[in-house]
PDB file of C-alpha atoms and ligand atoms in Angstrom:
ATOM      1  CA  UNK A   1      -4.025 -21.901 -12.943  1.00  0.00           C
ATOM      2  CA  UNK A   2      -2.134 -21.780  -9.665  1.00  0.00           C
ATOM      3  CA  UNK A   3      -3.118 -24.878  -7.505  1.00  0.00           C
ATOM      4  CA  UNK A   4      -2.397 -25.010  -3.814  1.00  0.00           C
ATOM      5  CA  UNK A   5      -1.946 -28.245  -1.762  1.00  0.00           C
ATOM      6  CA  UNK A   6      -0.251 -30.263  -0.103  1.00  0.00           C
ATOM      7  CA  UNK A   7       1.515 -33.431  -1.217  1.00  0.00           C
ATOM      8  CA  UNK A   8       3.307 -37.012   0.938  1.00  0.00           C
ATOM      9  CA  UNK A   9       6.575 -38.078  -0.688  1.00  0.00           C
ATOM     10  CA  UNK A  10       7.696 -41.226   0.286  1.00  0.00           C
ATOM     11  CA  UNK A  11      11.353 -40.385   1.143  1.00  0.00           C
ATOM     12  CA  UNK A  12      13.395 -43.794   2.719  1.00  0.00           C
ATOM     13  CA  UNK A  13      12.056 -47.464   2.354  1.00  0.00           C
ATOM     14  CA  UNK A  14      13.591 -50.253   4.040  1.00  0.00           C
ATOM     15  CA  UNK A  15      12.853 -53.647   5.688  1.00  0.00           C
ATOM     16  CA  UNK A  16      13.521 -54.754   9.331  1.00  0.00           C
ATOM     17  CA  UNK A  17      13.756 -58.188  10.719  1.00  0.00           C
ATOM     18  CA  UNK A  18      11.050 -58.116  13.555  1.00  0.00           C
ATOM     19  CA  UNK A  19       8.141 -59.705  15.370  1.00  0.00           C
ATOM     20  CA  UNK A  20       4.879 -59.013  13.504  1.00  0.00           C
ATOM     21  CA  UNK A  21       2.473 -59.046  17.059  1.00  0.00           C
ATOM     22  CA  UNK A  22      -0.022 -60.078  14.381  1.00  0.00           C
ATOM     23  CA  UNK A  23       0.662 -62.900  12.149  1.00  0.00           C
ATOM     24  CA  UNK A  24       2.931 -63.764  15.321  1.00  0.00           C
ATOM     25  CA  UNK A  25       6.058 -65.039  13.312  1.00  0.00           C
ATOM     26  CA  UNK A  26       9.446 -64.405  14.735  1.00  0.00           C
ATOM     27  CA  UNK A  27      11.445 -62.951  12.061  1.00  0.00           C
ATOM     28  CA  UNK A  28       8.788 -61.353   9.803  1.00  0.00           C
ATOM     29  CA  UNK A  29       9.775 -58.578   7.168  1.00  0.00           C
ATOM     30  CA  UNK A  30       8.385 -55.290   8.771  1.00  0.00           C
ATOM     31  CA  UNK A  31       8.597 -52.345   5.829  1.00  0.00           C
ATOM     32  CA  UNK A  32       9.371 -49.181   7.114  1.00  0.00           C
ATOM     33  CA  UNK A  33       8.313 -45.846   5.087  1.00  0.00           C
ATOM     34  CA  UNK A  34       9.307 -42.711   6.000  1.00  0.00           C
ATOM     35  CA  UNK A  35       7.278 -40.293   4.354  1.00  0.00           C
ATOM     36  CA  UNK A  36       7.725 -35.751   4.403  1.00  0.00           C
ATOM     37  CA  UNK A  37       4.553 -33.750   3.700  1.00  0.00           C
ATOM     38  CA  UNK A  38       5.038 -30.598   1.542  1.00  0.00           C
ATOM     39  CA  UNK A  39       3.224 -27.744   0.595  1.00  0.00           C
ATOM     40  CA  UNK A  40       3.349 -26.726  -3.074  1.00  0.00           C
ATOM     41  CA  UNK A  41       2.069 -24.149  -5.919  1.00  0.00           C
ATOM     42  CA  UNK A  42       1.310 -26.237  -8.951  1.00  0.00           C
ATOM     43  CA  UNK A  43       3.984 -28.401  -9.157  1.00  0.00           C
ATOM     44  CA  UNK A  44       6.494 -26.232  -6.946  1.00  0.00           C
ATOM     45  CA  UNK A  45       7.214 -27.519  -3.760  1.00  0.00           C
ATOM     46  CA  UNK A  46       7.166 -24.285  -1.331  1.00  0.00           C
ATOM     47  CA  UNK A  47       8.278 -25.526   1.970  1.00  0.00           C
ATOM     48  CA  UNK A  48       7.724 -29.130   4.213  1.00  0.00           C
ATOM     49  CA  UNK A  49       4.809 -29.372   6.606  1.00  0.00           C
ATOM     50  CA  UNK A  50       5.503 -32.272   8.805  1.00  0.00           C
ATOM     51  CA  UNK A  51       7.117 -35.631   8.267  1.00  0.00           C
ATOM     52  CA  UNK A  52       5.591 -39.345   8.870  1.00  0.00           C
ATOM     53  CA  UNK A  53       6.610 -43.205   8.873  1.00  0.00           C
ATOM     54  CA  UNK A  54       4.304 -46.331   9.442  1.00  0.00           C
ATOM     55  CA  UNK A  55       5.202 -49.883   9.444  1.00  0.00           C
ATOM     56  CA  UNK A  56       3.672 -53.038   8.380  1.00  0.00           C
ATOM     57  CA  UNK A  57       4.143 -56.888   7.703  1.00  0.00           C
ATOM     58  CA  UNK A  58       4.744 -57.753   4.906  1.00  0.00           C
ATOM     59  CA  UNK A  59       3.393 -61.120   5.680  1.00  0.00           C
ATOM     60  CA  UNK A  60      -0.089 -60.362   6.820  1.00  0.00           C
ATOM     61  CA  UNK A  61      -0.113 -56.564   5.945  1.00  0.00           C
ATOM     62  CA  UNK A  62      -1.190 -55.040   9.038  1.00  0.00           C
ATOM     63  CA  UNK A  63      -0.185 -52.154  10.162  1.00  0.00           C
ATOM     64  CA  UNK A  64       2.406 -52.112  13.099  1.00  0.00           C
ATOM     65  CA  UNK A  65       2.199 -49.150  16.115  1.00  0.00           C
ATOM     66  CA  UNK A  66       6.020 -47.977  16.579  1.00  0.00           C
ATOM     67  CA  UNK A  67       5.035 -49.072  20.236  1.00  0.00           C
ATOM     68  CA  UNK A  68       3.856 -52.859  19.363  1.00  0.00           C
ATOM     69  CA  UNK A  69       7.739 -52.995  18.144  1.00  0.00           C
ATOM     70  CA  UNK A  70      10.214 -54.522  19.961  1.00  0.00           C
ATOM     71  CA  UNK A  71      13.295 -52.753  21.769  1.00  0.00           C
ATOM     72  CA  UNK A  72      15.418 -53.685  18.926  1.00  0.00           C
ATOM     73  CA  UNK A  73      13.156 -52.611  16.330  1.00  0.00           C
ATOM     74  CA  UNK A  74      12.458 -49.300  17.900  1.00  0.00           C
ATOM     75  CA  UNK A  75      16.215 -49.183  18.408  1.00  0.00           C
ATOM     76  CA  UNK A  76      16.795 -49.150  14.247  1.00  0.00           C
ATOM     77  CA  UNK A  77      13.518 -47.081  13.838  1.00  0.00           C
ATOM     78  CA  UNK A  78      15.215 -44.296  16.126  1.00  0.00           C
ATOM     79  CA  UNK A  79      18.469 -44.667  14.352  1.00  0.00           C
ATOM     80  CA  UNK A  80      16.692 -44.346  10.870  1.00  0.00           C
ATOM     81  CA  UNK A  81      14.578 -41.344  11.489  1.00  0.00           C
ATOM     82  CA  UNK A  82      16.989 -39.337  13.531  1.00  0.00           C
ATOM     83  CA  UNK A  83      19.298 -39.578  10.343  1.00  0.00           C
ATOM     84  CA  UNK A  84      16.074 -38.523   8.118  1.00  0.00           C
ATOM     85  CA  UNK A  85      15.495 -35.848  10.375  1.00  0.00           C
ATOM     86  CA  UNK A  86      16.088 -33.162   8.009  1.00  0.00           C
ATOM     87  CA  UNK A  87      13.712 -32.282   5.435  1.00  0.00           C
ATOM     88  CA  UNK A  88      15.188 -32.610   2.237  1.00  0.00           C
ATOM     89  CA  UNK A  89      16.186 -29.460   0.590  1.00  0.00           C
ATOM     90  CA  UNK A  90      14.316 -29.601  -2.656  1.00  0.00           C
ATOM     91  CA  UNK A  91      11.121 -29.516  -0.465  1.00  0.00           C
ATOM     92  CA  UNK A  92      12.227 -25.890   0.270  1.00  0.00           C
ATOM     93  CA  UNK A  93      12.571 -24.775  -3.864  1.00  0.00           C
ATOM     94  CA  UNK A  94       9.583 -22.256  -3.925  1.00  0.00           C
ATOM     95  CA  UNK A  95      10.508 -20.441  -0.975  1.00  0.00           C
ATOM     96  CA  UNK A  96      13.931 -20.086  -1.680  1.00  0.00           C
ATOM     97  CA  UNK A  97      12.737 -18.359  -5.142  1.00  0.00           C
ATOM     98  CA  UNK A  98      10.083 -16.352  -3.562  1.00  0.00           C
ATOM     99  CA  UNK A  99      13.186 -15.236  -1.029  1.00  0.00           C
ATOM    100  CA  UNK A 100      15.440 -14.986  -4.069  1.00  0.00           C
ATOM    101  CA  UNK A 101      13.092 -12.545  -6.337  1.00  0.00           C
ATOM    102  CA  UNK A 102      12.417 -10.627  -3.062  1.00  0.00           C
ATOM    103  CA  UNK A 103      15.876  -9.520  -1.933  1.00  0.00           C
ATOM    104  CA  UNK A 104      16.358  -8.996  -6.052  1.00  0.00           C
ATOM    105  CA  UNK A 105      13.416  -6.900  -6.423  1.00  0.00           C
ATOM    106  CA  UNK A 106      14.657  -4.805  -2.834  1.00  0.00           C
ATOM    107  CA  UNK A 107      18.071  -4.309  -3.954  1.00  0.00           C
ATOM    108  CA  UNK A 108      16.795  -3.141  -7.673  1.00  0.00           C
ATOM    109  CA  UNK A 109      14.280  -0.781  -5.639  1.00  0.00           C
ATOM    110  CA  UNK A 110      17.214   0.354  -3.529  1.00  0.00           C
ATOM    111  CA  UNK A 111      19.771   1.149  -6.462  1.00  0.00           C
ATOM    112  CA  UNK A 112      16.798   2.725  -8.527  1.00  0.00           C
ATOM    113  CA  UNK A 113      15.143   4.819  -5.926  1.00  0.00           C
ATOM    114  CA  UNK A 114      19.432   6.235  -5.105  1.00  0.00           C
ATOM    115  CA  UNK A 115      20.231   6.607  -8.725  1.00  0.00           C
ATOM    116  CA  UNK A 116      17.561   7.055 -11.265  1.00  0.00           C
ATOM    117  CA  UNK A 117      17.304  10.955 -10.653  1.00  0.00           C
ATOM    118  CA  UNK A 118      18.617  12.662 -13.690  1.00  0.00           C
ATOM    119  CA  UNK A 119      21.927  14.885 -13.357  1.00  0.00           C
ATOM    120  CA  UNK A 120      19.918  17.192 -15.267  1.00  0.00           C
ATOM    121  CA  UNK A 121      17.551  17.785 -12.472  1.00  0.00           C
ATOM    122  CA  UNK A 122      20.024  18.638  -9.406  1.00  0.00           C
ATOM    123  CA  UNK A 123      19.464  21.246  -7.150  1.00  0.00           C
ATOM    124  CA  UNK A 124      20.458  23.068  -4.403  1.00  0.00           C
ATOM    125  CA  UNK A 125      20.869  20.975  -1.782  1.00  0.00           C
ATOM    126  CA  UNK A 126      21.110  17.697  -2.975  1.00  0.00           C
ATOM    127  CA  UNK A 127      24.047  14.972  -2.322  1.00  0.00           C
ATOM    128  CA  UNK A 128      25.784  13.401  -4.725  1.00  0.00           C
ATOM    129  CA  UNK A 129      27.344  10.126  -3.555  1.00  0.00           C
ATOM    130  CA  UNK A 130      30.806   9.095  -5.560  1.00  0.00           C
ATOM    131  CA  UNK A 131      33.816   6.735  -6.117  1.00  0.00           C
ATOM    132  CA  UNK A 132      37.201   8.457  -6.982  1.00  0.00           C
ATOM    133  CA  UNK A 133      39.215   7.633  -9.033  1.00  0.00           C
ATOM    134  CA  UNK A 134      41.864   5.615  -6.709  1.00  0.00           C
ATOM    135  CA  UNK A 135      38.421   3.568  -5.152  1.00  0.00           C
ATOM    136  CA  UNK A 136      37.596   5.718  -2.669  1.00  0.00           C
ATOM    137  CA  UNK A 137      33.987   6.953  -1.580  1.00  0.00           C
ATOM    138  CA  UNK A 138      32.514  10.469  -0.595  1.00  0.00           C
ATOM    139  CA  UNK A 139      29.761  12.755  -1.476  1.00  0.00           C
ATOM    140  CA  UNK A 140      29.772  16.391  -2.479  1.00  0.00           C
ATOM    141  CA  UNK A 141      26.708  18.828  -1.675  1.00  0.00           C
ATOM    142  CA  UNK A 142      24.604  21.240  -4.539  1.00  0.00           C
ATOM    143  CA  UNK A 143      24.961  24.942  -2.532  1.00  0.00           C
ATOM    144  CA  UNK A 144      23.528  26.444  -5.818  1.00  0.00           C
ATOM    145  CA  UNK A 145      23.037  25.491  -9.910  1.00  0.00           C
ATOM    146  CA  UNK A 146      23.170  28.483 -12.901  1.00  0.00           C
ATOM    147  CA  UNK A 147      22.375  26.688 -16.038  1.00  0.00           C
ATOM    148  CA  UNK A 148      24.904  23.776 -16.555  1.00  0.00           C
ATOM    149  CA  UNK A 149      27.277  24.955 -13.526  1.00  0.00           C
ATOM    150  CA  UNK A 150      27.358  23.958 -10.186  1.00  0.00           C
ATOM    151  CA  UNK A 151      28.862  25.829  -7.182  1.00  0.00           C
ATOM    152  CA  UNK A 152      29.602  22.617  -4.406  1.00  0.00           C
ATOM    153  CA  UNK A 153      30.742  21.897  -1.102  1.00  0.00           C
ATOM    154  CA  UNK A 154      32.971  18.403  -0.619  1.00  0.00           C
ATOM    155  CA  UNK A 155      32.926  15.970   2.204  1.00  0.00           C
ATOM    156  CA  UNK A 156      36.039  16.382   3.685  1.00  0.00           C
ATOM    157  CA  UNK A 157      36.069  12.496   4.775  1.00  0.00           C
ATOM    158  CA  UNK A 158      36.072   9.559   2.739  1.00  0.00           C
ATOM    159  CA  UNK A 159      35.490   5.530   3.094  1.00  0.00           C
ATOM    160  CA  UNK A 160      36.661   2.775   1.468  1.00  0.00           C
ATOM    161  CA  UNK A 161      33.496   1.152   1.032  1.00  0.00           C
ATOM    162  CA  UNK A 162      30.391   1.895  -0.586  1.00  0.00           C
ATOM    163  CA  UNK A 163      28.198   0.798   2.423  1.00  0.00           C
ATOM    164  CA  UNK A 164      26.495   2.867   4.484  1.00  0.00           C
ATOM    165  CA  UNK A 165      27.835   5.923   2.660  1.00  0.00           C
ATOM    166  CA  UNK A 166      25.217   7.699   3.643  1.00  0.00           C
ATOM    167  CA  UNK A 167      26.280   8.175   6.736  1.00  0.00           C
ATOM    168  CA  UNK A 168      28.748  10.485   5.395  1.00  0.00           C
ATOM    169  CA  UNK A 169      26.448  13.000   5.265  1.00  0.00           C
ATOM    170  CA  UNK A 170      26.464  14.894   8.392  1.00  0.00           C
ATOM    171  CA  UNK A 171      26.153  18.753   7.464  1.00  0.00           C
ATOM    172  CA  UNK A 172      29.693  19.548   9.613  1.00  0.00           C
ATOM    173  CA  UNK A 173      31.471  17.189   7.538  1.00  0.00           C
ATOM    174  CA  UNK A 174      31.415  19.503   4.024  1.00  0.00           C
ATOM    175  CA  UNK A 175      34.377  21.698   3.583  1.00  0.00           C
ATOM    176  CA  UNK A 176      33.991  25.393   3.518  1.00  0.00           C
ATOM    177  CA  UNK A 177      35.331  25.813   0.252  1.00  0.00           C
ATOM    178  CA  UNK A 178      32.781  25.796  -2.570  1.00  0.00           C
ATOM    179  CA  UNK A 179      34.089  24.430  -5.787  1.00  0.00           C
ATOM    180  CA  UNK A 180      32.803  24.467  -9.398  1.00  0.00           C
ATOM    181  CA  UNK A 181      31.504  21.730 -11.261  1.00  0.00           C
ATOM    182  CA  UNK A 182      29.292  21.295 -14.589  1.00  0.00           C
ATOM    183  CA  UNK A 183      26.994  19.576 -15.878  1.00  0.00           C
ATOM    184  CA  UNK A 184      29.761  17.664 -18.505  1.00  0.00           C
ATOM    185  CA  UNK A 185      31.694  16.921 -15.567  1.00  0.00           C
ATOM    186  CA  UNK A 186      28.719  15.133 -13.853  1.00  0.00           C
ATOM    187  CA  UNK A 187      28.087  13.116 -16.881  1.00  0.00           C
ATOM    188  CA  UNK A 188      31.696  12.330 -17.440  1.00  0.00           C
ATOM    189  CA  UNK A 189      31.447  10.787 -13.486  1.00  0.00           C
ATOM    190  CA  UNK A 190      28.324   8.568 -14.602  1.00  0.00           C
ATOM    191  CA  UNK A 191      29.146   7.457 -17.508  1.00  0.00           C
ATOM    192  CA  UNK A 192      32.729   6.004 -15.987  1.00  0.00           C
ATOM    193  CA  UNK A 193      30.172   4.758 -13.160  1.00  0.00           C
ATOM    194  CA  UNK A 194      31.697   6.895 -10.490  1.00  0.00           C
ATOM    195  CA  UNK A 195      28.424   8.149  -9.205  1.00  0.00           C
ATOM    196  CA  UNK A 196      26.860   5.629  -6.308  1.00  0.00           C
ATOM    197  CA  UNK A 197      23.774   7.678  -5.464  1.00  0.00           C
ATOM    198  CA  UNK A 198      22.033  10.815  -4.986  1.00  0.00           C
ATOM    199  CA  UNK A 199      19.889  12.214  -1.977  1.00  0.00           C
ATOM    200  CA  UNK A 200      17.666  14.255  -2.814  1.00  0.00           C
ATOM    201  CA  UNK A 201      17.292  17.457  -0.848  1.00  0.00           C
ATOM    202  CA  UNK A 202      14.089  17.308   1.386  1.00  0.00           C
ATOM    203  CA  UNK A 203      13.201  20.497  -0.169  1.00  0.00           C
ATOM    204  CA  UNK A 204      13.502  19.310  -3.722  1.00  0.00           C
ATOM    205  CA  UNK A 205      11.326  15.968  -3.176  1.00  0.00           C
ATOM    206  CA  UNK A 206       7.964  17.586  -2.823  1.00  0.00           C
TER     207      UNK A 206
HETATM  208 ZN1  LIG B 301       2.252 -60.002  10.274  1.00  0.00          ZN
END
């Protein structure tokens, strides 16, 4: 079962020398607690609400307003809490998975719905996105498909990276000369991983 809540962990403990305005002694022990609210699933902490301190005496035990302090007091106090002013990181641990599995999940979404289109199944006018062999990138275009053999039409540019390859594929980029390729040839390409992606003709997705 997946509880929700929200949970106080005391983060910094220390004790000030200070006039309690209660018990009235001069140099009382005043505890200061610095606490950071979080939210969590179960036992995961998923990301800090708001953070807290109070003070007391540890001579009469009563709690002590930061304004009841004195200048010198509220001086340290400042200090303190501006160096604990950063939730600690841990408090974050859910989110950061959640954020984690997300972007995984995208990119695996991404590279499936590019690549996970059987060879077998190109037509005409598809794109096939590829490395060569010396670690460049282009794309070559389906103009028509007999049985196992290809005729196609290659992107006369290239780019050395693999992003935004897409962008490649601007119709007055492909070279005039059609080329043969089969079906072997294809797999050859995948199977040494030179294949990045393949867009599907508009025409062929419906
Ligand atoms: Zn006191």
């Amino acid at each position: 079962m997946v509880i929700v809540g929200t949970t106080t962990h005391l983060r910094y403990q220390s004790t000030l020398q200070g006039k309690c305005p209660y018990c009235d002694l001069n140099n009382s022990n005043l505890e200061l607690q610095l606490y950071c609210d979080y939210t969590h699933l179960t036992l995961i902490p998923l990301f800090p609400v708001k953070r807290h301190g109070s003070i007391h005496c540890t001579a009469c035990n009563a709690p002590i307003a930061y304004e009841e302090l004195s200048q010198d007091c509220k001086t340290t106090v400042d200090a303190i809490a501006h160096q604990k002013r950063l939730f600690p990181i841990w408090t974050f641990t859910g989110s950061l998975v959640i954020l984690l599995s997300l972007s995984i999940f995208i990119k695996n979404w991404y590279v499936k719905s590019h690549t996970d289109y059987p060879l077998e199944q190109l037509q005409k006018g598809d794109v096939v996105f590829y490395e060569t062999e010396n670690g460049y990138y282009s794309s070559f275009k389906i103009l028509e498909r007999k049985g196992p053999t290809f005729k196609v039409v290659h992107n006369t540019y290239i780019q050395n990276t693999f992003f935004d390859l897409e962008d490649l594929n601007e119709p007055s980029n492909y070279s005039k000369q059609k080329e043969t390729l089969t079906l072997s040839d294809l797999n050859t390409m995948e199977t040494k991983g030179y294949i990045e992606g393949i867009e599907k003709s508009k025409l062929n997705s419906f």
